[in-house]
Coordinates of N, CA and C and ligand atoms in Angstrom, one line a residue:
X104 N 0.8 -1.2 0.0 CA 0.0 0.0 0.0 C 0.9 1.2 0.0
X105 N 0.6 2.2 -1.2 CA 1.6 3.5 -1.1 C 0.3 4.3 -0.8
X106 N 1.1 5.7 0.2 CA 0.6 7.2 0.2 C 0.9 8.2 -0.6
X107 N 0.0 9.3 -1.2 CA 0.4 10.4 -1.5 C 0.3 11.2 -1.0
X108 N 1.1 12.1 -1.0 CA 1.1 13.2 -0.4 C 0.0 14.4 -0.9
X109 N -0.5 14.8 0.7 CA -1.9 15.5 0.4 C -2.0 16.5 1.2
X110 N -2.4 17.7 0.7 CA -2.4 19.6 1.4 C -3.3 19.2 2.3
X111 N -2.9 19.6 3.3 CA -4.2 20.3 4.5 C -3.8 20.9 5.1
X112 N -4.6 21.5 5.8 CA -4.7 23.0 6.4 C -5.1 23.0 7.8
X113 N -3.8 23.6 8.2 CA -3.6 23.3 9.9 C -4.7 24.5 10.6
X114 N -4.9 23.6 11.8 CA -6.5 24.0 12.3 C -5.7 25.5 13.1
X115 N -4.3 25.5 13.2 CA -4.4 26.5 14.5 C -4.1 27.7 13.8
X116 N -2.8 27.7 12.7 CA -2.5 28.8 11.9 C -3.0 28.9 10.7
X117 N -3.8 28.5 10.3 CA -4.0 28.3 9.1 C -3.3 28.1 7.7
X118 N -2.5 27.8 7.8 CA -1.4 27.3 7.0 C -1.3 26.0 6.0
X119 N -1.3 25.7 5.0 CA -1.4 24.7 4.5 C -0.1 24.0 4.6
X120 N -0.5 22.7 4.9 CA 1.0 21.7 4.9 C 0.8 20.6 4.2
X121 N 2.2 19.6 3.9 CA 1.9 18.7 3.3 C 1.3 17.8 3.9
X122 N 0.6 16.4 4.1 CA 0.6 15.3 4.7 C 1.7 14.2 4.0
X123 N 2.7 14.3 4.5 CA 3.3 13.5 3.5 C 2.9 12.0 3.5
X124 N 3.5 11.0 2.4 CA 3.3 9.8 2.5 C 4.1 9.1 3.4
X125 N 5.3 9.7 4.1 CA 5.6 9.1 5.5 C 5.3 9.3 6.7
X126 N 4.4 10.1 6.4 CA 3.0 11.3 8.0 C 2.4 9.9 7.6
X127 N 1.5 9.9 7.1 CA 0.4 8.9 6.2 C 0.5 7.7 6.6
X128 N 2.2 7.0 6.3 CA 2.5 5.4 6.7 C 2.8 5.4 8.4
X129 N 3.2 6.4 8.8 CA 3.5 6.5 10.5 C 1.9 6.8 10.8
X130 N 1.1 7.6 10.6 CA -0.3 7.7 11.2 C -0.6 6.1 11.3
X131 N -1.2 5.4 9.9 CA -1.3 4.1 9.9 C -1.0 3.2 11.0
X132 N 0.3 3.5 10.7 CA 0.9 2.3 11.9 C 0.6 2.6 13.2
X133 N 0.6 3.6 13.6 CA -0.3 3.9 14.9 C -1.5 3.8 15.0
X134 N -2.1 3.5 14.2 CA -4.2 3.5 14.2 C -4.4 4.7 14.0
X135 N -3.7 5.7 13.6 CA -4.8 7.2 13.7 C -5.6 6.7 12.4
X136 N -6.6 6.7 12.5 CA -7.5 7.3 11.1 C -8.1 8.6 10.9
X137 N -7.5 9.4 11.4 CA -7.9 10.7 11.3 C -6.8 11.4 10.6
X138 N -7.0 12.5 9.7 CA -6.0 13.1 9.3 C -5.5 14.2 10.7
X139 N -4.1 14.6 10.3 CA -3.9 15.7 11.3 C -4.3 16.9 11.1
X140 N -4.5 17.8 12.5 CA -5.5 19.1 12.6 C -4.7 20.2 12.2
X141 N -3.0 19.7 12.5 CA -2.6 20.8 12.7 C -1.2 20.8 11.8
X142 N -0.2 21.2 11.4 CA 1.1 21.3 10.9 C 1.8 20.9 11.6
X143 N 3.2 20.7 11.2 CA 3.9 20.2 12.6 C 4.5 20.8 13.3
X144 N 4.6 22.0 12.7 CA 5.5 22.9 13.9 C 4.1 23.6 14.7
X145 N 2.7 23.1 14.8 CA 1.7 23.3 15.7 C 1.9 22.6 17.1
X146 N 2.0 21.4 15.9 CA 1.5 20.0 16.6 C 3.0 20.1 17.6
X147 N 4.2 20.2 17.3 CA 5.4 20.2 18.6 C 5.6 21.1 19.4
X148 N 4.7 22.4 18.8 CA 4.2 23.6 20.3 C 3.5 23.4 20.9
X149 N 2.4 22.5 20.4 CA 1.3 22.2 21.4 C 1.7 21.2 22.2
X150 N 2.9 20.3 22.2 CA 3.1 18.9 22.6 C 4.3 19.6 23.8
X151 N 5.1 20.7 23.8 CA 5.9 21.4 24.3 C 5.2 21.9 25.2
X152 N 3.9 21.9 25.2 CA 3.2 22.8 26.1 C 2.6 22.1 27.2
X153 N 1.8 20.8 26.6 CA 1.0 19.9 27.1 C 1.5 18.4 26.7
X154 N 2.0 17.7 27.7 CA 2.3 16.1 27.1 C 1.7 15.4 26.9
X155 N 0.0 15.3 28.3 CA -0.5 14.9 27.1 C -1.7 15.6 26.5
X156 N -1.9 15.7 25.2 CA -3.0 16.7 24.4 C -3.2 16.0 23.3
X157 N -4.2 16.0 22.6 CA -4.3 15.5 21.4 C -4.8 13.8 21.7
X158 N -3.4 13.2 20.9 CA -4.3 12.1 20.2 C -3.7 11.0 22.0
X159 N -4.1 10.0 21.7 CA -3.6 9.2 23.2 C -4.2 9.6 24.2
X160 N -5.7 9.0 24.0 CA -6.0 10.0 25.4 C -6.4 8.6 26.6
X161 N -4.8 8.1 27.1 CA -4.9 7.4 28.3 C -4.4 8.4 29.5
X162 N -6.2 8.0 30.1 CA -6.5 8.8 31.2 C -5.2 8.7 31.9
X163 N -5.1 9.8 32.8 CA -3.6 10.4 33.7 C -4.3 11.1 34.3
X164 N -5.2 11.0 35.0 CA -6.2 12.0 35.9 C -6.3 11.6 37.1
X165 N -4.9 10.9 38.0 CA -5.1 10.6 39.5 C -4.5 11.4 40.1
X166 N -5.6 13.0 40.1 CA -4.8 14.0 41.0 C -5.7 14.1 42.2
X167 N -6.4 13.5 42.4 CA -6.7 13.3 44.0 C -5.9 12.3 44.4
X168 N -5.3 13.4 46.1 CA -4.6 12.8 46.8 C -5.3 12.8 48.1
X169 N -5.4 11.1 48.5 CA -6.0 10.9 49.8 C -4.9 11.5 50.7
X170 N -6.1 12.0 51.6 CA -5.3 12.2 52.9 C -6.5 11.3 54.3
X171 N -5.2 11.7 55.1 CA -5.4 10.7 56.4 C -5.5 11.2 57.7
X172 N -6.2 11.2 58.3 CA -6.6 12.4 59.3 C -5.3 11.5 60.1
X173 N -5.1 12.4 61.6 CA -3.9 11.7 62.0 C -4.1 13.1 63.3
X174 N -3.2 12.7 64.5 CA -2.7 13.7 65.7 C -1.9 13.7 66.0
X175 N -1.3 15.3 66.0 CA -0.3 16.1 66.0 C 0.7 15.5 67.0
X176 N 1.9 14.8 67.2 CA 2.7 14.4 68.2 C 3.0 15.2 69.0
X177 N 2.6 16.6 68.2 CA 3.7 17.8 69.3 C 2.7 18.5 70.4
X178 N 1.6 19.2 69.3 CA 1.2 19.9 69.9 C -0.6 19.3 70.2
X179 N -1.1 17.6 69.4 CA -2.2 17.7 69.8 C -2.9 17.9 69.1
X180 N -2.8 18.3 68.0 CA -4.2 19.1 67.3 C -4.4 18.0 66.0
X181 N -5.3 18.0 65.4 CA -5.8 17.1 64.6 C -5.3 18.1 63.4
X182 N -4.8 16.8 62.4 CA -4.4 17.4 60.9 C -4.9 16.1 59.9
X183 N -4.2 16.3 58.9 CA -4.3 15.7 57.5 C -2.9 15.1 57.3
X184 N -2.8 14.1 57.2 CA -1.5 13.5 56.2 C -1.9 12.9 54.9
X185 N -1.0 13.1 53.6 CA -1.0 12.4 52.5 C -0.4 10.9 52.9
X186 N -0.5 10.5 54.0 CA 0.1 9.4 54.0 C -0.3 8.5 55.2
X187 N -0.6 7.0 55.2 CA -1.3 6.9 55.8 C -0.5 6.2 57.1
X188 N -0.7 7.0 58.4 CA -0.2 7.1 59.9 C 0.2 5.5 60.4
X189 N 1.2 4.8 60.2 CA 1.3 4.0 60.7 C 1.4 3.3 62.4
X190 N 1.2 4.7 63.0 CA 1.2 4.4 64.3 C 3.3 4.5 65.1
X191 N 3.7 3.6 64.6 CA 5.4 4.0 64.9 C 5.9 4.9 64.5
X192 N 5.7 5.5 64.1 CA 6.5 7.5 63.7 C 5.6 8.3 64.0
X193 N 5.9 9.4 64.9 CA 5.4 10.2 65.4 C 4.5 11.2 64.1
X194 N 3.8 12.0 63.8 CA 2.9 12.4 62.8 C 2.9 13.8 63.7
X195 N 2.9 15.0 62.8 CA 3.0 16.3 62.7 C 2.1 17.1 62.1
X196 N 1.6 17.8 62.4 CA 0.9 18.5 61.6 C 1.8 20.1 61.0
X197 N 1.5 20.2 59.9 CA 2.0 21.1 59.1 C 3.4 22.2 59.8
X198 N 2.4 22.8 60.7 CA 3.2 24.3 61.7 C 3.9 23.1 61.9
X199 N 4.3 22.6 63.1 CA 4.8 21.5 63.9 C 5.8 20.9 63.0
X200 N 5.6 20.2 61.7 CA 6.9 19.5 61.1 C 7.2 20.8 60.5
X201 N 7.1 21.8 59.8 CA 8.0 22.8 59.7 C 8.9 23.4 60.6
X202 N 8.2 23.5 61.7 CA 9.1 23.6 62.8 C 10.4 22.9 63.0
X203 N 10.0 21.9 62.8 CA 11.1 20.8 63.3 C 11.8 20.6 62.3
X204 N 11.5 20.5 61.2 CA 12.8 20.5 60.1 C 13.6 21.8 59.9
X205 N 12.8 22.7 60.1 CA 13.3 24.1 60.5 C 14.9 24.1 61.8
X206 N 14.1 23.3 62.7 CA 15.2 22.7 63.8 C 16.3 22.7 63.7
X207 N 16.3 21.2 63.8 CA 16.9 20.3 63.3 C 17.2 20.3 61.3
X208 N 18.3 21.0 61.5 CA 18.8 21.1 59.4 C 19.0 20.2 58.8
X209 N 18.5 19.4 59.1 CA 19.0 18.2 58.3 C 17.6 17.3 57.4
Ligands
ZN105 ZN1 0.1 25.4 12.2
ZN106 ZN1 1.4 20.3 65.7

């Protein structure tokens, strides 16, 4: 199976580009069946900007971060940890371990 090379017109600047026949055989081989939206020097500012955008859309959306309620070793007061309190290391809440690494420099 050969490609030809075919004009389209990028969605962002309007610009007409080629699709070449080795755009064409690399889309292929990836499953795109879509032509591209954009030119390529769109398509590697937009990719510069955002990693992921466009085509590949495996979800990457685990930005909730549980937190774990937990008490303060120092001072007592009920906080939040991203991490969950195993009982053997003492647990800080925010003021309190800044303090302490503040402290102690290391
Ligand atoms: Zn463009
Ligand atoms: Zn505290």
């Amino acid at each position: 199976m050969s490609y030809q090379e075919r004009p389209l017109t990028c969605q962002d600047c309007a610009q007409s580009f080629s699709f070449t026949a080795e755009d064409q055989a690399f889309f292929a081989e990836k499953g795109y069946t879509n032509d591209p939206k954009r030119c390529p020097s769109c398509r590697l500012a937009r990719r510069n900007r955002r990693p992921t955008d466009g085509f590949g859309s495996q979800g990457q959306s685990r930005a909730e971060r549980q937190l774990y309620p937990a008490v303060c070793a120092q001072c007592g007061k009920g906080t939040q940890v991203p991490f969950q309190p195993s009982g053997t290391r003492p647990v800080y809440c925010s003021d309190c371990y800044s303090r302490r690494t503040a402290y102690s420099g290391r």
